[in-house]
Amino acid sequence: MLKRLFILIVILGVNEVTLGLENSVSPLKQPNCRLLCGTCLCLARITQRFLEFEPFIPIMSEIISPLCHLIPKEEWKNKCLDVTDNLPEKIIQFAEHMNILDECSKLGMCQKPFNVKF
């Protein structure tokens, strides 16, 4: 008798899956892992500070600029010089305006808080 009951339960369970009733199962949500989010936020802050205060970034422009002059095509040479002239400011500007929580959320390591509007 117990064996028949067990078989009936198994068959009913299999039928739910085969009949398409598996949609009633709720999808998995992203875990709320504070360690993972905290690690991402910490590394992003370190990267942000590094980019804002790195003394090598302006020097990098001075190193690359002479290489641009070696490019034979004038149009490409000018583009290279434009990039090297503006590169330090663009990197620093990116670092200053970087939203750390958004970046970690895009990577899937943090959950953004919901903005409730009334």
PDB file of C-alpha atoms in Angstrom:
ATOM      1  CA  MET A   1       0.000   0.000   0.000  1.00  0.00           C
ATOM      2  CA  LEU A   2       2.789   2.425   0.936  1.00  0.00           C
ATOM      3  CA  LYS A   3       4.623   1.509  -2.245  1.00  0.00           C
ATOM      4  CA  ARG A   4       1.549   2.390  -4.367  1.00  0.00           C
ATOM      5  CA  LEU A   5       1.174   5.724  -2.574  1.00  0.00           C
ATOM      6  CA  PHE A   6       4.822   6.562  -3.244  1.00  0.00           C
ATOM      7  CA  ILE A   7       4.455   5.667  -6.942  1.00  0.00           C
ATOM      8  CA  LEU A   8       1.324   7.834  -7.171  1.00  0.00           C
ATOM      9  CA  ILE A   9       3.153  10.806  -5.619  1.00  0.00           C
ATOM     10  CA  VAL A  10       6.068  10.394  -8.035  1.00  0.00           C
ATOM     11  CA  ILE A  11       3.734  10.149 -11.041  1.00  0.00           C
ATOM     12  CA  LEU A  12       1.795  13.242  -9.989  1.00  0.00           C
ATOM     13  CA  GLY A  13       5.046  15.132  -9.480  1.00  0.00           C
ATOM     14  CA  VAL A  14       6.310  14.121 -12.928  1.00  0.00           C
ATOM     15  CA  ASN A  15       2.971  15.044 -14.511  1.00  0.00           C
ATOM     16  CA  GLU A  16       3.169  18.572 -13.108  1.00  0.00           C
ATOM     17  CA  VAL A  17       6.494  19.073 -14.848  1.00  0.00           C
ATOM     18  CA  THR A  18       5.452  17.398 -18.093  1.00  0.00           C
ATOM     19  CA  LEU A  19       2.123  19.247 -18.261  1.00  0.00           C
ATOM     20  CA  GLY A  20       3.819  22.624 -18.051  1.00  0.00           C
ATOM     21  CA  LEU A  21       2.892  23.439 -14.480  1.00  0.00           C
ATOM     22  CA  GLU A  22       6.532  24.160 -13.709  1.00  0.00           C
ATOM     23  CA  ASN A  23       5.791  27.838 -14.422  1.00  0.00           C
ATOM     24  CA  SER A  24       4.209  28.050 -11.001  1.00  0.00           C
ATOM     25  CA  VAL A  25       7.674  27.737  -9.475  1.00  0.00           C
ATOM     26  CA  SER A  26       9.052  31.179  -8.650  1.00  0.00           C
ATOM     27  CA  PRO A  27      12.254  32.138 -10.496  1.00  0.00           C
ATOM     28  CA  LEU A  28      15.496  32.420  -8.592  1.00  0.00           C
ATOM     29  CA  LYS A  29      16.385  35.909  -7.476  1.00  0.00           C
ATOM     30  CA  GLN A  30      19.830  37.408  -7.114  1.00  0.00           C
ATOM     31  CA  PRO A  31      21.118  36.647  -3.630  1.00  0.00           C
ATOM     32  CA  ASN A  32      21.525  39.533  -1.240  1.00  0.00           C
ATOM     33  CA  CYS A  33      25.212  38.982  -0.604  1.00  0.00           C
ATOM     34  CA  ARG A  34      26.626  41.942   1.278  1.00  0.00           C
ATOM     35  CA  LEU A  35      30.172  40.568   1.187  1.00  0.00           C
ATOM     36  CA  LEU A  36      30.187  40.436  -2.612  1.00  0.00           C
ATOM     37  CA  CYS A  37      28.666  43.905  -2.926  1.00  0.00           C
ATOM     38  CA  GLY A  38      30.988  45.342  -0.280  1.00  0.00           C
ATOM     39  CA  THR A  39      34.024  43.888  -2.038  1.00  0.00           C
ATOM     40  CA  CYS A  40      32.933  45.383  -5.354  1.00  0.00           C
ATOM     41  CA  LEU A  41      32.277  48.797  -3.784  1.00  0.00           C
ATOM     42  CA  CYS A  42      35.659  48.748  -2.044  1.00  0.00           C
ATOM     43  CA  LEU A  43      37.543  47.833  -5.226  1.00  0.00           C
ATOM     44  CA  ALA A  44      35.616  50.439  -7.218  1.00  0.00           C
ATOM     45  CA  ARG A  45      36.477  53.165  -4.679  1.00  0.00           C
ATOM     46  CA  ILE A  46      40.146  52.172  -4.792  1.00  0.00           C
ATOM     47  CA  THR A  47      40.075  52.276  -8.600  1.00  0.00           C
ATOM     48  CA  GLN A  48      38.322  55.641  -8.539  1.00  0.00           C
ATOM     49  CA  ARG A  49      40.897  57.167  -6.184  1.00  0.00           C
ATOM     50  CA  PHE A  50      43.734  55.646  -8.196  1.00  0.00           C
ATOM     51  CA  LEU A  51      42.439  57.196 -11.416  1.00  0.00           C
ATOM     52  CA  GLU A  52      41.814  60.579  -9.797  1.00  0.00           C
ATOM     53  CA  PHE A  53      45.234  60.924  -8.194  1.00  0.00           C
ATOM     54  CA  GLU A  54      47.520  58.813 -10.370  1.00  0.00           C
ATOM     55  CA  PRO A  55      50.517  60.955 -11.397  1.00  0.00           C
ATOM     56  CA  PHE A  56      51.330  58.661 -14.321  1.00  0.00           C
ATOM     57  CA  ILE A  57      48.233  59.592 -16.347  1.00  0.00           C
ATOM     58  CA  PRO A  58      49.518  63.037 -17.491  1.00  0.00           C
ATOM     59  CA  ILE A  59      52.950  61.528 -18.128  1.00  0.00           C
ATOM     60  CA  MET A  60      51.307  58.874 -20.300  1.00  0.00           C
ATOM     61  CA  SER A  61      50.144  61.622 -22.651  1.00  0.00           C
ATOM     62  CA  GLU A  62      53.688  62.955 -22.944  1.00  0.00           C
ATOM     63  CA  ILE A  63      54.989  59.480 -23.771  1.00  0.00           C
ATOM     64  CA  ILE A  64      52.354  58.688 -26.415  1.00  0.00           C
ATOM     65  CA  SER A  65      52.368  62.102 -28.111  1.00  0.00           C
ATOM     66  CA  PRO A  66      55.759  61.662 -29.856  1.00  0.00           C
ATOM     67  CA  LEU A  67      54.582  58.290 -31.132  1.00  0.00           C
ATOM     68  CA  CYS A  68      51.629  60.013 -32.795  1.00  0.00           C
ATOM     69  CA  HIS A  69      54.039  62.096 -34.854  1.00  0.00           C
ATOM     70  CA  LEU A  70      55.382  58.889 -36.396  1.00  0.00           C
ATOM     71  CA  ILE A  71      52.019  58.102 -38.005  1.00  0.00           C
ATOM     72  CA  PRO A  72      52.346  58.912 -41.722  1.00  0.00           C
ATOM     73  CA  LYS A  73      48.695  59.700 -42.506  1.00  0.00           C
ATOM     74  CA  GLU A  74      47.902  63.249 -41.368  1.00  0.00           C
ATOM     75  CA  GLU A  75      44.274  62.542 -40.410  1.00  0.00           C
ATOM     76  CA  TRP A  76      45.228  59.629 -38.144  1.00  0.00           C
ATOM     77  CA  LYS A  77      48.118  61.594 -36.688  1.00  0.00           C
ATOM     78  CA  ASN A  78      45.763  64.433 -35.710  1.00  0.00           C
ATOM     79  CA  LYS A  79      43.265  62.018 -34.143  1.00  0.00           C
ATOM     80  CA  CYS A  80      46.061  60.410 -32.156  1.00  0.00           C
ATOM     81  CA  LEU A  81      47.252  63.800 -30.917  1.00  0.00           C
ATOM     82  CA  ASP A  82      43.696  64.818 -29.973  1.00  0.00           C
ATOM     83  CA  VAL A  83      43.263  61.650 -27.946  1.00  0.00           C
ATOM     84  CA  THR A  84      46.604  61.980 -26.175  1.00  0.00           C
ATOM     85  CA  ASP A  85      46.008  65.652 -25.402  1.00  0.00           C
ATOM     86  CA  ASN A  86      42.556  65.010 -23.906  1.00  0.00           C
ATOM     87  CA  LEU A  87      43.205  61.608 -22.360  1.00  0.00           C
ATOM     88  CA  PRO A  88      44.307  62.717 -18.867  1.00  0.00           C
ATOM     89  CA  GLU A  89      41.318  65.030 -18.420  1.00  0.00           C
ATOM     90  CA  LYS A  90      38.884  62.408 -19.756  1.00  0.00           C
ATOM     91  CA  ILE A  91      40.188  59.717 -17.384  1.00  0.00           C
ATOM     92  CA  ILE A  92      40.044  62.036 -14.378  1.00  0.00           C
ATOM     93  CA  GLN A  93      36.584  63.279 -15.405  1.00  0.00           C
ATOM     94  CA  PHE A  94      35.364  59.675 -15.751  1.00  0.00           C
ATOM     95  CA  ALA A  95      36.693  58.800 -12.301  1.00  0.00           C
ATOM     96  CA  GLU A  96      35.118  61.856 -10.678  1.00  0.00           C
ATOM     97  CA  HIS A  97      31.671  61.156 -12.136  1.00  0.00           C
ATOM     98  CA  MET A  98      31.702  57.375 -11.806  1.00  0.00           C
ATOM     99  CA  ASN A  99      28.709  56.075  -9.839  1.00  0.00           C
ATOM    100  CA  ILE A 100      30.177  53.159  -7.922  1.00  0.00           C
ATOM    101  CA  LEU A 101      26.860  51.577  -6.909  1.00  0.00           C
ATOM    102  CA  ASP A 102      25.575  51.693 -10.496  1.00  0.00           C
ATOM    103  CA  GLU A 103      28.732  50.045 -11.816  1.00  0.00           C
ATOM    104  CA  CYS A 104      28.598  47.247  -9.224  1.00  0.00           C
ATOM    105  CA  SER A 105      24.881  46.788  -9.953  1.00  0.00           C
ATOM    106  CA  LYS A 106      25.574  46.471 -13.689  1.00  0.00           C
ATOM    107  CA  LEU A 107      28.090  43.745 -12.868  1.00  0.00           C
ATOM    108  CA  GLY A 108      25.412  41.957 -10.840  1.00  0.00           C
ATOM    109  CA  MET A 109      27.281  42.218  -7.552  1.00  0.00           C
ATOM    110  CA  CYS A 110      24.967  44.693  -5.809  1.00  0.00           C
ATOM    111  CA  GLN A 111      21.248  45.243  -5.815  1.00  0.00           C
ATOM    112  CA  LYS A 112      20.200  48.816  -6.434  1.00  0.00           C
ATOM    113  CA  PRO A 113      17.675  50.083  -3.923  1.00  0.00           C
ATOM    114  CA  PHE A 114      14.249  50.674  -5.379  1.00  0.00           C
ATOM    115  CA  ASN A 115      13.082  54.266  -5.697  1.00  0.00           C
ATOM    116  CA  VAL A 116       9.517  54.435  -4.462  1.00  0.00           C
ATOM    117  CA  LYS A 117       7.426  57.188  -6.042  1.00  0.00           C
ATOM    118  CA  PHE A 118       4.099  58.237  -4.591  1.00  0.00           C
TER     119      PHE A 118
END
